[in-house]
Amino acid sequence: MMQDTIGVLALQGAFREHIKSLQRIGIATRKVRLPADLIGLGGLIIPGGESTAIGKLARLYGLLAPLQRLAHSGFPMWGTCAGLILLADRVTHRASDQPLIGGLDIFVSRNYFGRQVNSFETELSVPALAPFSANGEAAFHAVFIRAPAVMSVASGVEVLARLDSAPSGKGVIVAVRQKALLATAFHPELTDDTRFHRYFANLVAAAEQRVDAEIVAAAA
Ligand code: GLN
């Protein structure tokens, strides 16, 4: 079976780090800047950065409509930080003209931690990562940078991690999955721990979807 290529939206933000993490686990990867770059991909990562800038650039380059269509069609996508904001159906403190991709039935506070502590690092318990851990451990070192948080999730959305302890918000949801859509409020690509990248690669393999030229053209 041919291995899937995982794209990384490369308009703004921490896309290079995701590409490095994917390369480290032997996954073929491609930067996505234009709609045609999506064709043939098995999954896509929306990186951290500035969600308004990423959304506006995506609209400018004709990517917004194809991305919205893909997110609602079972195509595997993973948003980190700003990417989590973009994949959410509902966002507070959103700029009035901020475009969203949507697809994840969650309610997100855009600058939940930014208002209180700009950045912090903490250990999270993520039981879903245990199959990817040598010793089956669930602890994940998570880096938060002006991070959003998930205020509520609809039924059908799996909560993968909550804050155990932090300067703010014990119990706050920071990682979720809904079918093939994954979102983390923190930045696994800024650490050496590739378990979330392997978890996402498994979602991609299970989904067995490839972006065809028709989807990209129809949404344009
Ligand atoms: N809060 C930022 C935003 O609104 C996201 C920050 C990040 O991705 N590190 O886009």
Tab-separated table of C-alpha atoms and ligand atoms in Angstrom:
chain	number	residue	atom	x	y	z
A	1	MET	CA	0.000	0.000	0.000
A	2	MET	CA	1.314	3.435	-0.856
A	3	GLN	CA	1.897	5.646	2.150
A	4	ASP	CA	-0.182	8.782	2.477
A	5	THR	CA	1.370	12.200	2.129
A	6	ILE	CA	0.428	14.630	4.909
A	7	GLY	CA	0.328	18.293	3.907
A	8	VAL	CA	1.103	21.242	6.160
A	9	LEU	CA	-0.663	24.551	5.492
A	10	ALA	CA	2.325	26.864	4.951
A	11	LEU	CA	0.825	30.366	4.812
A	12	GLN	CA	2.052	31.670	8.180
A	13	GLY	CA	3.199	30.323	11.538
A	14	ALA	CA	5.007	27.194	12.726
A	15	PHE	CA	4.693	25.021	9.602
A	16	ARG	CA	8.406	24.155	9.275
A	17	GLU	CA	8.421	22.489	12.688
A	18	HIS	CA	5.489	20.228	11.721
A	19	ILE	CA	7.292	19.245	8.518
A	20	LYS	CA	10.372	18.295	10.565
A	21	SER	CA	8.295	16.220	13.000
A	22	LEU	CA	6.612	14.360	10.107
A	23	GLN	CA	9.978	13.735	8.443
A	24	ARG	CA	11.342	12.353	11.715
A	25	ILE	CA	8.660	9.659	11.729
A	26	GLY	CA	9.178	8.892	8.043
A	27	ILE	CA	5.990	10.458	6.671
A	28	ALA	CA	6.021	12.038	3.218
A	29	THR	CA	5.004	15.682	3.507
A	30	ARG	CA	4.273	18.722	1.359
A	31	LYS	CA	3.803	22.436	2.006
A	32	VAL	CA	0.349	23.677	1.002
A	33	ARG	CA	0.123	27.249	-0.312
A	34	LEU	CA	-2.300	26.919	-3.229
A	35	PRO	CA	-5.386	24.758	-3.863
A	36	ALA	CA	-3.508	22.505	-6.313
A	37	ASP	CA	-1.073	21.593	-3.508
A	38	LEU	CA	-3.939	19.737	-1.796
A	39	ILE	CA	-4.419	17.191	-4.586
A	40	GLY	CA	-3.420	13.684	-3.561
A	41	LEU	CA	-2.949	14.450	0.132
A	42	GLY	CA	-4.228	11.992	2.743
A	43	GLY	CA	-4.314	14.520	5.579
A	44	LEU	CA	-3.495	18.122	6.425
A	45	ILE	CA	-2.035	19.965	9.433
A	46	ILE	CA	-3.096	23.559	10.169
A	47	PRO	CA	-0.210	24.984	12.229
A	48	GLY	CA	-0.043	27.477	15.059
A	49	GLY	CA	0.573	31.116	14.327
A	50	GLU	CA	-2.039	33.839	14.055
A	51	SER	CA	-5.454	32.476	13.196
A	52	THR	CA	-6.787	35.678	11.596
A	53	ALA	CA	-3.720	35.969	9.340
A	54	ILE	CA	-3.853	32.296	8.336
A	55	GLY	CA	-7.608	32.525	7.619
A	56	LYS	CA	-7.292	35.676	5.528
A	57	LEU	CA	-4.347	34.321	3.525
A	58	ALA	CA	-6.252	31.071	2.937
A	59	ARG	CA	-9.176	33.096	1.567
A	60	LEU	CA	-6.851	35.206	-0.599
A	61	TYR	CA	-5.246	32.113	-2.169
A	62	GLY	CA	-8.557	30.338	-2.806
A	63	LEU	CA	-7.876	27.723	-0.126
A	64	LEU	CA	-10.674	28.582	2.291
A	65	ALA	CA	-13.542	26.956	0.372
A	66	PRO	CA	-11.667	23.699	-0.386
A	67	LEU	CA	-10.509	23.484	3.234
A	68	GLN	CA	-14.073	24.030	4.502
A	69	ARG	CA	-15.308	21.338	2.174
A	70	LEU	CA	-12.607	18.878	3.206
A	71	ALA	CA	-13.150	19.481	6.931
A	72	HIS	CA	-16.827	18.610	6.504
A	73	SER	CA	-16.213	15.514	4.383
A	74	GLY	CA	-14.319	13.241	6.778
A	75	PHE	CA	-10.894	14.283	5.524
A	76	PRO	CA	-8.254	14.070	8.315
A	77	MET	CA	-7.118	17.473	9.548
A	78	TRP	CA	-5.164	18.443	12.661
A	79	GLY	CA	-5.111	21.995	13.976
A	80	THR	CA	-2.534	23.111	16.547
A	81	CYS	CA	-3.192	26.334	18.489
A	82	ALA	CA	-4.275	28.830	15.790
A	83	GLY	CA	-5.201	25.733	13.751
A	84	LEU	CA	-7.549	24.610	16.538
A	85	ILE	CA	-9.272	28.009	16.368
A	86	LEU	CA	-9.674	27.717	12.586
A	87	LEU	CA	-11.212	24.226	12.788
A	88	ALA	CA	-13.772	25.227	15.436
A	89	ASP	CA	-17.425	25.845	14.558
A	90	ARG	CA	-17.776	28.533	17.275
A	91	VAL	CA	-15.148	30.989	18.579
A	92	THR	CA	-15.347	33.832	21.110
A	93	HIS	CA	-13.207	36.968	20.806
A	94	ARG	CA	-13.071	36.291	17.097
A	95	ALA	CA	-12.250	39.283	14.912
A	96	SER	CA	-15.466	40.204	13.069
A	97	ASP	CA	-13.957	39.464	9.666
A	98	GLN	CA	-11.995	36.395	10.788
A	99	PRO	CA	-12.620	33.465	8.406
A	100	LEU	CA	-13.007	29.992	9.931
A	101	ILE	CA	-12.724	26.552	8.365
A	102	GLY	CA	-14.995	24.894	10.939
A	103	GLY	CA	-15.945	21.219	11.105
A	104	LEU	CA	-15.241	20.606	14.793
A	105	ASP	CA	-18.398	20.915	16.866
A	106	ILE	CA	-16.685	22.767	19.719
A	107	PHE	CA	-16.788	26.205	21.319
A	108	VAL	CA	-13.353	27.853	21.590
A	109	SER	CA	-12.105	30.827	23.572
A	110	ARG	CA	-9.556	32.309	21.238
A	111	ASN	CA	-7.167	33.902	23.722
A	112	TYR	CA	-8.137	31.945	26.798
A	113	PHE	CA	-4.599	31.757	28.172
A	114	GLY	CA	-3.278	34.810	26.369
A	115	ARG	CA	-5.297	37.006	28.649
A	116	GLN	CA	-3.784	35.494	31.766
A	117	VAL	CA	-0.400	33.914	31.061
A	118	ASN	CA	1.141	34.294	27.624
A	119	SER	CA	3.048	31.052	27.600
A	120	PHE	CA	3.576	28.081	29.852
A	121	GLU	CA	4.594	24.437	29.711
A	122	THR	CA	2.927	21.621	31.573
A	123	GLU	CA	2.560	17.837	31.683
A	124	LEU	CA	-0.724	16.512	30.324
A	125	SER	CA	-2.224	13.098	30.739
A	126	VAL	CA	-3.221	11.877	27.262
A	127	PRO	CA	-4.413	8.260	27.505
A	128	ALA	CA	-5.006	8.114	23.713
A	129	LEU	CA	-1.223	8.345	23.202
A	130	ALA	CA	-0.460	5.262	25.284
A	131	PRO	CA	-0.377	2.928	22.219
A	132	PHE	CA	2.408	5.119	20.786
A	133	SER	CA	4.474	5.164	23.982
A	134	ALA	CA	7.308	2.746	24.657
A	135	ASN	CA	6.177	2.256	28.252
A	136	GLY	CA	2.510	2.965	27.654
A	137	GLU	CA	2.817	6.254	29.521
A	138	ALA	CA	0.186	8.968	29.062
A	139	ALA	CA	2.195	12.044	30.101
A	140	PHE	CA	2.894	14.575	27.349
A	141	HIS	CA	5.001	17.698	27.766
A	142	ALA	CA	2.816	20.448	26.286
A	143	VAL	CA	3.957	23.927	25.207
A	144	PHE	CA	1.255	26.614	25.272
A	145	ILE	CA	1.843	29.957	23.503
A	146	ARG	CA	-0.972	32.532	23.720
A	147	ALA	CA	-3.137	29.481	23.485
A	148	PRO	CA	-6.850	29.035	22.973
A	149	ALA	CA	-8.910	26.588	25.048
A	150	VAL	CA	-12.003	24.526	24.375
A	151	MET	CA	-14.922	25.724	26.489
A	152	SER	CA	-17.406	23.017	25.484
A	153	VAL	CA	-17.773	20.118	23.084
A	154	ALA	CA	-20.808	18.550	21.415
A	155	SER	CA	-21.560	14.867	21.853
A	156	GLY	CA	-19.464	12.959	19.359
A	157	VAL	CA	-16.352	14.943	20.238
A	158	GLU	CA	-13.801	12.976	22.238
A	159	VAL	CA	-11.868	14.921	24.885
A	160	LEU	CA	-8.240	13.748	24.651
A	161	ALA	CA	-6.686	15.981	27.320
A	162	ARG	CA	-7.534	18.479	30.045
A	163	LEU	CA	-5.153	20.604	32.068
A	164	ASP	CA	-4.077	18.810	35.215
A	165	SER	CA	-2.600	21.883	36.796
A	166	ALA	CA	-1.620	25.260	35.474
A	167	PRO	CA	-1.585	28.909	36.465
A	168	SER	CA	-5.090	29.012	35.084
A	169	GLY	CA	-7.842	26.604	34.344
A	170	LYS	CA	-7.452	23.169	35.912
A	171	GLY	CA	-9.783	20.826	34.018
A	172	VAL	CA	-9.902	23.008	30.902
A	173	ILE	CA	-10.076	20.991	27.646
A	174	VAL	CA	-6.936	21.341	25.484
A	175	ALA	CA	-7.091	18.420	23.010
A	176	VAL	CA	-10.061	16.900	21.159
A	177	ARG	CA	-10.916	14.572	18.302
A	178	GLN	CA	-14.091	14.325	16.260
A	179	LYS	CA	-13.859	11.503	13.716
A	180	ALA	CA	-10.761	12.379	11.642
A	181	LEU	CA	-10.495	15.967	12.928
A	182	LEU	CA	-7.882	16.450	15.653
A	183	ALA	CA	-7.138	19.670	17.532
A	184	THR	CA	-4.597	20.593	20.204
A	185	ALA	CA	-4.334	23.976	21.930
A	186	PHE	CA	-0.586	23.395	22.414
A	187	HIS	CA	2.383	22.752	20.098
A	188	PRO	CA	3.630	19.132	19.862
A	189	GLU	CA	5.799	20.187	16.883
A	190	LEU	CA	7.941	22.314	19.235
A	191	THR	CA	9.037	19.251	21.225
A	192	ASP	CA	10.902	16.043	20.326
A	193	ASP	CA	7.851	13.978	21.243
A	194	THR	CA	6.315	12.730	17.983
A	195	ARG	CA	3.438	10.740	19.510
A	196	PHE	CA	0.737	13.195	18.402
A	197	HIS	CA	2.172	13.134	14.869
A	198	ARG	CA	2.008	9.333	14.918
A	199	TYR	CA	-1.522	9.449	16.350
A	200	PHE	CA	-2.551	11.748	13.472
A	201	ALA	CA	-0.752	9.579	10.887
A	202	ASN	CA	-2.887	6.673	12.149
A	203	LEU	CA	-6.081	8.699	11.641
A	204	VAL	CA	-4.882	9.475	8.119
A	205	ALA	CA	-4.158	5.812	7.362
A	206	ALA	CA	-7.565	4.749	8.763
A	207	ALA	CA	-9.501	7.375	6.784
A	208	GLU	CA	-8.148	6.147	3.423
A	209	GLN	CA	-9.087	9.411	1.705
A	210	ARG	CA	-7.168	11.326	-0.934
A	211	VAL	CA	-7.962	14.844	-2.077
A	212	ASP	CA	-9.055	14.658	-5.700
A	213	ALA	CA	-8.840	17.461	-8.220
A	214	GLU	CA	-12.641	17.603	-8.396
A	215	ILE	CA	-13.029	18.701	-4.753
A	216	VAL	CA	-10.497	21.462	-5.197
A	217	ALA	CA	-12.031	22.680	-8.477
A	218	ALA	CA	-15.637	22.469	-7.279
A	219	ALA	CA	-14.917	24.565	-4.217
A	220	ALA	CA	-13.009	27.252	-6.121
B	1	GLN	N1	-4.282	32.984	19.960
B	1	GLN	C1	-3.624	32.949	18.683
B	1	GLN	C2	-4.605	33.280	17.558
B	1	GLN	O1	-5.633	33.800	17.760
B	1	GLN	C3	-2.995	31.592	18.430
B	1	GLN	C4	-1.624	31.530	19.039
B	1	GLN	C5	-0.758	30.394	18.510
B	1	GLN	O2	-1.067	29.726	17.511
B	1	GLN	N2	0.378	30.187	19.137
B	1	GLN	O3	-4.352	33.018	16.449
